[in-house]
Short mmCIF file of C-alpha atoms in Angstrom, two decimals:
data_model
loop_
_atom_site.label_atom_id
_atom_site.label_comp_id
_atom_site.label_asym_id
_atom_site.label_seq_id
_atom_site.Cartn_x
_atom_site.Cartn_y
_atom_site.Cartn_z
CA MET A 268 -1.16 15.88 15.14
CA LEU A 269 -2.00 17.01 18.76
CA ASP A 270 0.39 19.35 20.34
CA ASP A 271 2.86 18.52 23.18
CA GLN A 272 0.59 19.60 25.81
CA SER A 273 -2.27 17.63 24.71
CA ALA A 274 -0.43 14.75 23.52
CA PRO A 275 -1.46 11.17 24.87
CA ALA A 276 0.68 8.98 26.89
CA MET A 277 3.30 6.87 24.97
CA MET A 278 5.42 3.72 25.47
CA PRO A 279 8.65 3.88 23.95
CA LEU A 280 8.60 3.69 20.24
CA ARG A 281 9.97 0.44 18.59
CA ALA A 282 13.66 0.77 17.41
CA PRO A 283 14.38 1.53 13.78
CA SER A 284 16.91 -1.23 13.82
CA ASP A 285 14.20 -3.73 14.25
CA VAL A 286 11.24 -1.95 12.48
CA MET A 287 13.11 -1.01 9.26
CA ARG A 288 14.49 -4.46 8.54
CA LEU A 289 12.95 -5.91 5.54
CA ARG A 290 11.57 -8.96 6.89
CA ARG A 291 9.47 -6.95 8.93
CA MET A 292 8.61 -4.49 6.87
CA GLY A 293 7.39 -7.51 4.60
CA ALA A 294 4.94 -8.62 7.23
CA SER A 295 3.04 -5.58 7.07
CA PHE A 296 -0.82 -5.49 7.54
CA PRO A 297 -3.20 -2.66 6.92
CA THR A 298 -4.40 -0.49 9.88
CA ARG A 299 -6.85 1.94 10.58
CA LEU A 300 -4.14 4.63 9.21
CA SER A 301 -3.88 3.11 5.96
CA PHE A 302 -5.07 5.23 3.29
CA LEU A 303 -8.28 3.58 2.23
CA ARG A 304 -9.46 3.73 5.36
CA VAL A 305 -8.67 7.25 5.78
CA LEU A 306 -10.18 8.29 2.55
CA LEU A 307 -13.56 6.50 3.52
CA ARG A 308 -13.70 7.92 6.83
CA ARG A 309 -13.32 11.44 5.23
CA LEU A 310 -16.22 10.45 2.75
CA ALA A 311 -18.26 9.29 5.19
CA GLY A 312 -17.67 12.34 7.42
CA GLU A 313 -18.84 14.65 4.77
CA ASN A 314 -21.67 12.21 3.71
CA SER A 315 -20.30 12.24 0.16
CA GLN A 316 -22.69 10.60 -2.27
CA VAL A 317 -21.56 9.13 -5.72
CA THR A 318 -23.89 9.70 -8.85
CA ARG A 319 -23.67 8.06 -12.22
CA PRO A 320 -24.57 10.81 -14.61
CA VAL A 321 -23.35 8.79 -17.60
CA TRP A 322 -24.03 5.10 -18.38
CA ASN A 323 -23.23 4.24 -22.08
CA MET A 324 -22.88 0.54 -22.16
CA CYS A 325 -23.99 -1.92 -24.66
CA GLU A 326 -25.66 -5.36 -23.44
CA ASN A 327 -22.18 -6.82 -23.42
CA GLY A 328 -20.77 -4.22 -20.99
CA PHE A 329 -18.59 -2.28 -23.54
CA GLY A 330 -18.93 1.71 -23.70
CA HIS A 331 -18.11 4.11 -21.06
CA ALA A 332 -19.53 5.56 -17.70
CA VAL A 333 -18.99 8.53 -15.59
CA TYR A 334 -19.42 8.50 -11.58
CA SER A 335 -18.88 11.68 -9.61
CA ILE A 336 -18.38 12.40 -6.11
CA THR A 337 -17.60 15.49 -3.91
CA LEU A 338 -14.76 15.43 -1.78
CA GLY A 339 -13.74 18.49 0.36
CA GLY A 340 -15.72 21.05 -1.74
CA HIS A 341 -14.67 19.62 -4.90
CA VAL A 342 -16.16 17.29 -7.39
CA TYR A 343 -14.16 14.61 -8.93
CA SER A 344 -15.59 12.11 -11.55
CA LEU A 345 -14.47 8.64 -12.71
CA VAL A 346 -14.49 8.37 -16.37
CA ALA A 347 -14.75 4.44 -17.06
CA VAL A 348 -14.06 2.87 -20.60
CA SER A 349 -14.60 -0.97 -21.20
CA THR A 350 -13.43 -2.57 -24.32
CA ASP A 351 -13.89 -5.83 -25.89
CA LEU A 352 -10.43 -7.30 -25.36
CA PRO A 353 -9.39 -10.69 -27.18
CA PRO A 354 -8.26 -13.30 -24.82
CA ASP A 355 -4.88 -13.61 -26.25
CA GLN A 356 -4.20 -9.75 -25.52
CA ARG A 357 -5.00 -9.95 -21.78
CA THR A 358 -2.17 -10.00 -19.69
CA ASP A 359 -1.10 -8.31 -16.29
CA ARG A 360 2.29 -7.83 -17.49
CA VAL A 361 3.47 -4.26 -17.97
CA ILE A 362 4.54 -4.97 -21.42
CA ALA A 363 0.48 -5.18 -22.03
CA THR A 364 -0.71 -2.48 -24.70
CA ALA A 365 -4.47 -3.32 -24.34
CA TRP A 366 -6.80 -3.85 -21.48
CA ASP A 367 -10.33 -4.82 -20.40
CA SER A 368 -10.94 -1.53 -19.12
CA ALA A 369 -9.38 2.07 -18.46
CA TYR A 370 -9.94 4.94 -16.31
CA VAL A 371 -9.51 8.58 -15.52
CA LEU A 372 -10.00 10.31 -12.52
CA TYR A 373 -11.22 13.72 -13.82
CA ASP A 374 -11.06 17.04 -11.91
CA GLY A 375 -14.63 18.11 -11.86
CA VAL A 376 -17.58 16.93 -14.07
CA PRO A 377 -16.42 16.29 -17.74
CA ASP A 378 -18.41 17.64 -20.38
CA THR A 379 -19.24 15.73 -23.64
CA GLN A 380 -16.13 16.93 -25.10
CA GLU A 381 -14.13 16.00 -22.62
CA ILE A 382 -15.57 12.61 -22.15
CA ALA A 383 -15.07 11.89 -25.58
CA ARG A 384 -11.21 12.82 -25.42
CA ILE A 385 -10.89 10.52 -22.18
CA VAL A 386 -12.80 7.53 -24.18
CA ALA A 387 -10.49 8.13 -27.13
CA THR A 388 -7.13 8.11 -25.23
CA ALA A 389 -7.32 6.27 -22.07
CA PRO A 390 -7.45 2.90 -23.65
CA HIS A 391 -3.99 3.51 -24.91
CA GLN A 392 -2.58 4.56 -21.69
CA GLU A 393 1.04 5.33 -21.88
CA ALA A 394 0.77 5.63 -25.62
CA SER A 395 -1.64 8.66 -25.16
CA ARG A 396 -1.18 12.15 -23.44
CA TYR A 397 -3.27 13.68 -20.97
CA THR A 398 -4.06 16.94 -19.34
CA GLU A 399 -3.94 18.57 -16.05
CA SER A 400 -7.50 18.05 -15.57
CA ASP A 401 -6.73 14.37 -15.60
CA LEU A 402 -5.58 13.54 -11.95
CA VAL A 403 -5.31 9.82 -12.24
CA LEU A 404 -4.80 7.30 -15.01
CA SER A 405 -5.50 3.45 -14.40
CA ARG A 406 -6.50 0.28 -16.26
CA ALA A 407 -7.68 -2.97 -15.17
CA ASN A 408 -8.41 -6.57 -16.46
CA LYS A 409 -11.22 -9.00 -15.62
CA SER A 410 -10.77 -11.95 -13.55
CA VAL A 411 -12.13 -13.84 -16.50
CA ARG A 412 -13.38 -16.97 -14.65
CA LEU A 413 -15.34 -15.05 -11.74
CA PHE A 414 -16.49 -12.32 -14.10
CA ALA A 415 -17.98 -14.70 -16.60
CA HIS A 416 -19.36 -16.91 -13.95
CA ALA A 417 -21.00 -14.12 -11.94
CA VAL A 418 -22.94 -13.08 -15.31
CA ASP A 419 -23.91 -16.56 -16.24
CA ALA A 420 -24.95 -16.90 -12.62
CA LEU A 421 -27.24 -13.83 -12.69
CA ARG A 422 -28.72 -14.25 -15.99
CA ALA A 423 -29.57 -17.54 -14.95
CA GLY A 424 -31.35 -16.02 -11.74
CA ARG A 425 -29.15 -17.11 -9.33
CA GLN A 426 -26.12 -15.64 -7.30
CA PRO A 427 -22.52 -16.46 -7.99
CA ASP A 428 -21.10 -19.39 -6.47
CA ALA A 429 -19.94 -18.21 -2.76
CA ASP A 430 -16.79 -20.37 -2.69
CA LEU A 431 -15.48 -18.93 -6.10
CA VAL A 432 -16.32 -15.35 -4.87
CA GLN A 433 -14.42 -16.15 -1.66
CA GLN A 434 -11.34 -17.52 -3.35
CA THR A 435 -11.21 -14.84 -5.76
CA GLY A 436 -12.20 -11.73 -4.03
CA TYR A 437 -12.65 -9.62 -7.03
CA LEU A 438 -14.22 -9.06 -10.81
CA MET A 439 -11.36 -7.07 -11.80
CA ARG A 440 -7.74 -6.31 -11.05
CA THR A 441 -5.62 -2.99 -11.73
CA THR A 442 -2.36 -3.19 -13.26
CA ALA A 443 -1.44 0.47 -12.99
CA VAL A 444 -2.89 3.38 -10.92
CA TYR A 445 -0.85 6.44 -12.29
CA GLY A 446 -0.62 9.61 -10.48
CA ASN A 447 1.82 12.75 -10.05
CA GLY A 448 2.29 13.87 -13.42
CA LYS A 449 2.87 10.84 -15.50
CA PHE A 450 2.09 11.06 -19.14
CA GLY A 451 0.91 14.76 -18.75
CA ILE A 452 -1.82 14.25 -15.81
CA ALA A 453 -1.71 16.47 -13.30
CA ASP A 454 0.96 16.88 -10.78
CA ARG A 455 0.17 16.28 -7.16
CA ASP A 456 0.94 20.11 -6.51
CA VAL A 457 -2.40 20.56 -8.34
CA PHE A 458 -4.51 19.21 -5.64
CA ALA A 459 -2.39 18.54 -2.51
CA ASP A 460 -3.68 21.46 -0.77
CA ARG A 461 -7.13 20.66 -1.15
CA PRO A 462 -9.27 19.13 1.69
CA GLY A 463 -9.58 15.21 1.42
CA LEU A 464 -6.95 14.70 -1.20
CA GLY A 465 -3.77 16.13 0.94
CA GLY A 466 -2.86 12.77 2.23
CA PRO A 467 -0.57 10.39 0.61
CA PHE A 468 -2.12 8.67 -2.35
CA MET A 469 -5.56 10.01 -1.62
CA ALA A 470 -6.58 10.78 -5.59
CA GLU A 471 -5.33 7.14 -6.32
CA MET A 472 -7.53 5.66 -3.24
CA LEU A 473 -10.38 7.28 -4.75
CA THR A 474 -9.89 6.12 -7.83
CA VAL A 475 -9.49 2.41 -6.68
CA TRP A 476 -12.67 2.65 -4.82
CA LEU A 477 -14.78 4.16 -7.48
CA ILE A 478 -13.29 1.55 -10.10
CA ARG A 479 -14.46 -1.34 -7.48
CA GLY A 480 -18.02 0.22 -7.42
CA PHE A 481 -18.06 0.43 -11.43
CA THR A 482 -17.11 -3.50 -11.71
CA HIS A 483 -20.00 -4.33 -9.47
CA ASP A 484 -22.31 -2.40 -12.00
CA LEU A 485 -20.79 -3.91 -14.96
CA VAL A 486 -21.35 -7.45 -13.86
CA GLU A 487 -24.78 -6.49 -12.84
CA HIS A 488 -25.58 -4.77 -16.19
CA VAL A 489 -24.24 -7.42 -18.21
CA GLY A 490 -25.65 -10.28 -15.82
CA GLN A 491 -29.28 -8.24 -15.74
CA ALA A 492 -29.70 -8.70 -12.24
CA LEU A 493 -28.41 -7.56 -8.83
CA LEU A 494 -25.54 -9.05 -6.77
CA ASP A 495 -26.27 -10.04 -3.11
CA PRO A 496 -25.10 -7.19 -1.06
CA HIS A 497 -23.01 -9.55 1.13
CA LEU A 498 -21.16 -10.94 -1.93
CA LYS A 499 -21.01 -7.51 -3.44
CA ARG A 500 -19.01 -6.21 -0.43
CA HIS A 501 -16.77 -9.13 -0.29
CA LEU A 502 -15.80 -8.27 -4.09
CA GLY A 503 -12.90 -5.76 -3.74
CA ILE A 504 -10.38 -4.43 -6.59
CA GLY A 505 -7.59 -6.73 -7.29
CA ASN A 506 -4.07 -5.49 -8.01
CA SER A 507 -0.93 -6.83 -9.66
CA THR A 508 2.09 -5.06 -8.32
CA GLY A 509 5.80 -5.74 -9.58
CA LEU A 510 9.08 -4.11 -8.99
CA GLY A 511 7.78 -0.56 -10.31
CA MET A 512 6.74 0.07 -7.13
CA ALA A 513 9.67 -1.10 -5.01
CA PRO A 514 12.09 1.82 -5.38
CA PHE A 515 9.52 4.51 -4.25
CA LEU A 516 10.32 3.67 -0.45
CA VAL A 517 14.20 4.20 -1.10
CA SER A 518 13.59 7.60 -3.24
CA HIS A 519 11.05 9.08 -0.73
CA PRO A 520 12.78 8.18 2.62
CA LEU A 521 11.11 11.26 4.57
CA LEU A 522 7.61 10.28 3.49
CA LEU A 523 8.52 6.68 4.47
CA ASN A 524 9.76 7.99 7.68
CA ALA A 525 6.29 10.08 8.17
CA TRP A 526 4.25 6.87 7.42
CA ILE A 527 6.19 4.44 9.97
CA THR A 528 6.46 7.11 12.59
CA ALA A 529 2.65 7.24 12.36
CA ARG A 530 2.11 4.03 12.82
CA GLU A 531 4.57 3.33 15.47
CA THR A 532 3.32 6.39 17.46
CA ALA A 533 -0.19 4.68 17.26
CA LEU A 534 1.12 1.41 18.60
CA ALA A 535 3.12 3.33 21.35
CA ARG A 536 -0.16 5.22 22.32
CA VAL A 537 -2.42 2.16 22.58
CA ARG A 538 0.05 0.19 24.77
CA ALA A 539 0.07 3.19 27.15
CA VAL A 540 -3.52 2.78 27.53
CA GLU A 541 -3.84 2.00 31.55
CA PHE A 542 -7.39 0.54 31.61
CA LEU A 543 -9.66 -0.31 29.02
CA ARG A 544 -13.38 0.03 28.84
CA VAL A 545 -16.04 -2.71 28.70
CA ASP A 546 -16.80 -1.92 25.15
CA GLN A 547 -13.01 -1.61 24.15
CA ILE A 548 -12.36 -5.10 25.47
CA GLU A 549 -15.24 -6.19 23.81
CA HIS A 550 -14.10 -4.87 20.49
CA LEU A 551 -10.59 -6.46 20.85
CA TYR A 552 -12.13 -10.01 21.28
CA ASN A 553 -14.19 -9.51 18.30
CA LEU A 554 -11.21 -8.44 16.16
CA MET A 555 -9.47 -11.44 17.48
CA SER A 556 -11.88 -13.67 16.46
CA ARG A 557 -12.19 -11.79 12.90
CA ALA A 558 -8.21 -11.90 12.31
CA ALA A 559 -8.47 -15.79 12.95
CA GLN A 560 -11.39 -15.98 10.30
CA HIS A 561 -9.64 -14.03 7.86
CA ILE A 562 -6.24 -15.77 8.05
CA ALA A 563 -8.26 -19.03 7.85
CA GLU A 564 -9.62 -17.66 4.51
CA TRP A 565 -6.34 -16.78 3.27
CA ASN A 566 -4.71 -19.21 1.24
CA VAL A 567 -1.87 -18.56 -1.36
CA PRO A 568 -0.14 -20.95 -4.00
CA ASP A 569 3.46 -19.70 -2.73
CA LYS A 570 4.91 -22.29 -0.21
CA ILE A 571 6.99 -19.34 1.54
CA GLY A 572 3.91 -17.25 1.87
CA GLN A 573 1.34 -20.02 3.00
CA GLY A 574 4.09 -21.24 5.48
CA ARG A 575 4.13 -17.82 7.08
CA ILE A 576 0.23 -17.72 7.06
CA ASP A 577 0.11 -21.28 8.81
CA GLN A 578 2.45 -19.96 11.44
CA ILE A 579 0.16 -17.31 12.49
CA ARG A 580 -2.63 -19.36 12.33
CA GLN A 581 -0.66 -21.89 14.74
CA GLU A 582 0.21 -18.78 17.19
CA TRP A 583 -2.82 -17.11 17.05
CA PRO A 584 -4.97 -19.26 19.63
CA GLY A 585 -2.12 -18.54 22.10
CA LEU A 586 -2.37 -14.96 21.89
CA THR A 587 -6.19 -15.06 22.36
CA ALA A 588 -5.61 -17.41 25.45
CA ILE A 589 -3.57 -14.76 27.26
CA MET A 590 -6.37 -12.40 26.92
CA THR A 591 -8.11 -13.43 30.08
CA PRO A 592 -10.63 -11.31 31.68
CA GLU A 593 -7.95 -10.68 34.59
CA LEU A 594 -5.58 -9.42 32.13
CA MET A 595 -8.01 -7.18 29.91
CA SER A 596 -9.34 -5.67 33.28
CA GLY A 597 -6.11 -4.90 34.72
CA GLY A 598 -3.51 -2.35 34.32
CA TYR A 599 -1.74 -1.75 30.72
CA PRO A 600 -3.34 -4.96 29.33
CA LEU A 601 -2.37 -4.21 25.70
CA ASP A 602 1.24 -3.62 26.87
CA GLN A 603 1.19 -7.12 28.63
CA LEU A 604 -0.43 -8.44 25.38
CA TRP A 605 2.51 -7.00 23.24
CA SER A 606 5.09 -8.25 25.66
CA ALA A 607 3.74 -11.89 25.49
CA ALA A 608 3.78 -11.59 21.73
CA GLU A 609 7.50 -11.30 21.59
CA THR A 610 7.86 -14.89 21.51
CA CYS A 611 5.63 -15.07 18.22
CA GLY A 612 7.03 -14.74 14.70
CA ILE A 613 7.23 -11.60 13.03
CA ASP A 614 4.04 -11.94 10.97
CA THR A 615 1.89 -12.63 14.00
CA GLN A 616 3.43 -9.71 15.88
CA GLU A 617 2.65 -7.35 12.85
CA CYS A 618 -0.82 -8.53 12.77
CA LEU A 619 -1.39 -8.08 16.55
CA ALA A 620 0.10 -4.57 16.17
CA ALA A 621 -2.49 -3.56 13.68
CA LEU A 622 -5.31 -5.03 15.42
CA MET A 623 -4.35 -3.21 18.86
CA ILE A 624 -4.39 -0.04 16.88
CA GLU A 625 -7.91 -0.68 15.27
CA PRO A 626 -10.13 0.12 18.41
CA PHE A 627 -8.68 3.58 19.24
CA GLY A 628 -9.69 5.97 16.51
CA ALA A 629 -10.17 8.57 19.06
CA LEU A 630 -6.69 8.34 20.16
CA VAL A 631 -4.93 7.77 16.91
CA ASP A 632 -6.77 8.86 13.82
CA ASP A 633 -5.04 12.33 14.14
CA LEU A 634 -1.63 10.78 13.24
CA ALA A 635 -3.03 10.51 9.70
CA ASP A 636 -2.60 14.21 9.17
CA ALA A 637 1.07 14.00 9.61
CA MET A 638 1.59 11.16 6.94
CA ALA A 639 2.23 13.54 4.00
CA THR A 640 5.38 15.87 4.07
CA ASP A 641 6.85 18.28 2.03
CA GLN A 642 10.04 17.94 3.57
CA THR A 643 13.25 17.19 1.37
CA ALA A 644 16.85 15.84 2.38
CA THR A 645 18.96 18.70 2.76
CA LEU A 646 22.72 18.98 3.01
CA ASN A 647 24.74 20.27 6.20
CA PRO A 648 28.32 21.27 4.80
CA ALA A 649 29.06 22.92 8.38
CA MET A 650 28.87 19.74 10.18
CA THR A 651 32.17 18.09 11.15
CA CYS A 652 33.50 15.10 9.85
CA VAL A 653 33.55 13.83 13.33
CA GLU A 654 29.88 14.45 13.74
CA LEU A 655 28.96 12.79 10.30
CA GLY A 656 31.38 9.69 11.50
CA ASP A 657 29.41 9.48 14.99
CA ALA A 658 26.07 9.26 13.02
CA LEU A 659 27.66 6.56 10.64
CA ALA A 660 28.87 4.49 13.74
CA ARG A 661 25.19 4.75 15.63
CA ASP A 662 22.76 4.66 12.42
CA TRP A 663 24.72 3.00 9.67
CA ALA A 664 26.56 -0.19 11.33
CA TRP A 665 24.37 -2.57 9.40
CA ALA A 666 25.71 -1.14 5.99
CA LEU A 667 29.35 -1.23 6.66
CA CYS A 668 30.23 -4.86 5.26
CA ASP A 669 32.54 -5.80 2.48
CA TYR A 670 30.79 -5.23 -0.89
CA ALA A 671 33.68 -7.05 -2.75
CA ASP A 672 32.04 -10.09 -1.79
CA PRO A 673 29.66 -11.22 -4.75
CA LYS A 674 26.88 -11.92 -2.27
CA ALA A 675 26.89 -8.59 -1.11
CA CYS A 676 26.39 -7.03 -4.73
CA HIS A 677 24.64 -9.95 -6.04
CA GLN A 678 22.00 -7.64 -7.86
CA PHE A 679 21.66 -4.36 -9.49
CA TRP A 680 18.57 -2.03 -10.09
CA TYR A 681 18.24 -0.21 -13.40
CA VAL A 682 15.13 1.28 -15.50
CA SER A 683 13.89 -0.61 -18.51
CA GLU A 684 14.24 1.40 -21.54
CA ALA A 685 11.30 0.01 -23.22
CA LYS A 686 8.53 0.67 -20.15
CA ALA A 687 10.64 3.29 -18.03
CA GLU A 688 9.95 0.80 -15.01
CA PRO A 689 12.48 -0.32 -12.51
CA ARG A 690 13.91 -3.80 -12.99
CA LEU A 691 16.56 -5.69 -11.39
CA GLY A 692 19.57 -7.75 -12.71
CA LEU A 693 21.87 -10.34 -11.46
CA ARG A 694 25.29 -8.43 -11.60
CA HIS A 695 27.51 -11.55 -12.19
CA ALA A 696 25.30 -13.25 -14.68
CA GLU A 697 23.52 -10.65 -16.82
CA PRO A 698 24.71 -7.59 -18.80
CA GLY A 699 23.50 -3.75 -17.79
CA ALA A 700 25.37 -3.09 -14.47
CA GLU A 701 26.89 0.06 -15.83
CA LEU A 702 23.41 1.36 -16.18
CA GLU A 703 22.80 0.77 -12.65
CA SER A 704 20.49 3.11 -10.39
CA PRO A 705 21.35 4.82 -7.11
CA LEU A 706 19.52 2.22 -5.03
CA ASP A 707 22.45 0.75 -3.61
CA ILE A 708 22.29 2.94 -0.57
CA ALA A 709 24.22 0.81 1.81
CA ARG A 710 27.36 0.37 -0.33
CA ARG A 711 27.36 4.19 -1.02
CA VAL A 712 27.31 4.72 2.58
CA ALA A 713 30.06 2.12 3.40
CA ASP A 714 32.26 3.76 0.75
CA LEU A 715 31.78 6.98 2.40
CA ALA A 716 32.77 5.51 5.78
CA ALA A 717 35.85 4.25 4.45
CA ASP A 718 37.02 7.70 2.98
CA LEU A 719 35.62 10.03 5.92
CA PRO A 720 38.57 11.77 7.70
CA LYS A 721 38.48 12.44 11.26
CA THR A 722 39.25 16.14 10.82
CA GLY A 723 37.82 18.94 9.04
CA THR A 724 34.11 19.77 7.74
CA VAL A 725 31.71 18.06 5.54
CA ALA A 726 32.26 21.10 3.08
CA ALA A 727 35.98 20.54 2.67
CA PHE A 728 35.52 16.87 2.33
CA LEU A 729 32.96 17.00 -0.22
CA ALA A 730 35.01 19.71 -2.15
CA ALA A 731 37.66 16.92 -2.43
CA ASN A 732 35.53 14.14 -2.73
CA PRO A 733 31.98 15.22 -4.61
CA HIS A 734 31.01 11.73 -5.52
CA HIS A 735 30.09 11.29 -1.79
CA ARG A 736 27.63 14.14 -1.60
CA ALA A 737 24.42 11.86 -2.23
CA ALA A 738 25.58 9.55 0.93
CA VAL A 739 26.26 12.61 2.99
CA ARG A 740 22.97 13.94 2.55
CA ARG A 741 21.54 10.57 3.12
CA VAL A 742 23.08 9.94 6.44
CA GLN A 743 22.47 13.55 7.64
CA SER A 744 18.75 13.02 6.72
CA LEU A 745 18.49 9.78 8.75
CA ILE A 746 19.71 11.82 11.82
CA ALA A 747 16.14 13.46 12.18
CA ALA A 748 14.26 10.72 10.70
CA PRO A 749 15.29 7.42 12.21
CA TYR A 750 12.47 5.51 10.09
CA SER A 751 13.42 6.74 6.76
CA GLU A 752 15.90 4.12 5.68
CA ILE A 753 15.37 0.42 4.94
CA ARG A 754 18.38 -1.27 7.13
CA ASP A 755 19.25 -3.97 4.60
CA ASN A 756 21.48 -4.09 1.63
CA LEU A 757 19.16 -3.71 -1.38
CA ILE A 758 21.82 -5.11 -3.87
CA GLY A 759 22.41 -8.20 -1.48
CA GLN A 760 21.77 -11.84 -2.54
CA ASP A 761 19.15 -12.06 0.47
CA CYS A 762 17.12 -8.84 -0.68
CA LEU A 763 13.70 -9.61 -1.50
CA PRO A 764 11.92 -6.76 -3.21
CA ILE A 765 8.55 -8.19 -2.72
CA ASP A 766 9.12 -7.05 1.15
CA MET A 767 9.09 -3.40 0.09
CA LEU A 768 5.88 -4.02 -2.19
CA ARG A 769 4.09 -5.51 0.75
CA CYS A 770 5.04 -2.73 3.21
CA LYS A 771 3.79 0.06 0.83
CA LEU A 772 0.71 -1.72 -0.30
CA SER A 773 -0.25 -2.09 3.45
CA PHE A 774 -0.20 1.56 3.88
CA PHE A 775 -2.58 1.60 0.95
CA GLY A 776 -5.01 -0.87 2.71
CA ALA A 777 -4.05 -3.87 0.91
CA ALA A 778 -4.81 -7.63 2.19
CA LYS A 779 -4.78 -10.95 0.99
CA PHE A 780 -1.46 -10.76 -0.22
CA ASP A 781 -0.54 -13.44 -3.08
CA PRO A 782 3.19 -13.52 -3.95
CA LYS A 783 3.63 -14.72 -7.25
CA SER A 784 7.66 -14.50 -7.12
CA ASP A 785 9.98 -12.60 -4.99
CA ARG A 786 9.37 -9.57 -7.33
CA TRP A 787 5.66 -9.42 -7.63
CA THR A 788 2.37 -10.18 -5.91
CA ARG A 789 -1.31 -10.05 -6.26
CA ILE A 790 -3.46 -8.11 -3.66
CA THR A 791 -6.92 -7.06 -3.06
CA LEU A 792 -8.12 -3.79 -2.17
CA CYS A 793 -11.37 -2.28 -0.75
CA GLN A 794 -12.55 -5.86 0.02
CA GLY A 795 -14.99 -5.66 2.77
CA ALA A 796 -15.22 -1.83 2.42
CA PRO A 797 -18.80 -0.16 2.51
CA LEU A 798 -20.49 0.03 -0.95
CA ARG A 799 -21.19 3.48 -2.31
CA ASP A 800 -24.46 3.45 -0.47
CA GLU A 801 -23.10 2.20 2.91
CA LEU A 802 -20.62 5.01 3.55
CA ASP A 803 -22.55 5.82 7.28
CA ASN A 804 -20.82 2.53 8.15
CA ALA A 805 -17.47 3.08 6.81
CA ASP A 806 -15.01 2.31 9.56
CA ASP A 807 -15.31 -1.17 10.61
CA TRP A 808 -13.89 -3.36 7.88
CA TRP A 809 -10.30 -4.24 8.91
CA LEU A 810 -9.32 -7.71 7.87
CA PRO A 811 -12.84 -8.69 6.41
CA THR A 812 -14.01 -12.11 6.45
CA PHE A 813 -16.49 -13.80 4.08
CA ALA A 814 -18.30 -15.63 7.01
CA ALA A 815 -20.61 -12.95 7.97
#
């Protein structure tokens, strides 16, 4: 991040009380600070090249392959294993035990012995154990209809149906991308200090982008012909994401603060641009048209999700109409546009925020350097109870409600014994509440507020009330990290976990959210992203459209 002396001008940051509500978090869109975008800019800047030293596939596309790429002076290799999966075993649910393909991102270039080890273990995923040379573990299933159709079309000498490509958007979808020490793979500390992998989820994003290229190669191999580059570019990598991802934002509050702070600072900087150049104005006009087309191409079966998309479609022309030549060539045009959007719905506002950031890489890209943090929440026992009470009154009023009300404690989070994954139960209808995970942050803070005296120190209070220790640490950490806390009751009846999923996935760079319930969604990653031989044009694929 820039130092204070050279920091750009900024408008005031949006209030955490607005930004950190679930409904707004659940309207997030990818931005140029999303991790996939940051990664591909880095690869492009280093002129990285992908090689494929191993391709051991039968004519039906079963076997293994190895892809290697250099990033930050280190070589990383994706080992991809494709298996013949019976149709009755294909499921995106976490209870699956077999998948069409499995992957390991390997530290270096694996030799024959290491390839054999990964080929033998990766298809078993959680049932196997891995080594510190294995950085990321993943698996994916085919989009059966599109993959089979694409193969048949290519073998018949034609390209896949464009409408079907547009509707589906991927040949395979991942059902997990594991990092940070799971099942014996490398802890993040192994590579966090390496150039290019220091940012959040960089190893995982590199894995996803390489998997996407493998799916292209596989369908071309089985189809015995090449895909049209336009169709190929539109074929990203799908993903099915459920409750397992949701608690991450709660258990990593300071990391969440870093992400949101970067995005909000970017928005504040571009709103403070006094005058736009002609090329920036033109870019903004083009992005408004692109966003309109992207949203027109985005349709989902979910009625609530489709209703929100329809609202953006209805409101977008009004925003476009505001962008007259007079406004755009006058003073502070983006701040005026942002003010005008206050009458629009939350989804439209968040799409506009992402769009406004997009043309200003030179102004905002440095913020990506501060999106990883090694900060941890700490306890300050010397704080007085009066000071802690002031913080509660200032930052936590939203949490201080009556949790004896069944609606306020409607749900409980727990970890599945069978799959070691987070789950959500209904407190008054299902057993297991005694196994509740500590995601009831608001209730814990409310209990703290009820017991906190008006005299003495935090140290003395906790000596008598040690069960409040976690809540005290949480409140104190929020004082210096205003975007660290989701300001909604996560066990209340109105909590929709999908809002947490979308927030996190948007920072990955996901688009085309396709909610299947309030607890899981499908998305598309890397759609419109440069192919591995197109990294010289790695920075103009925000909200891609099929209509080229």
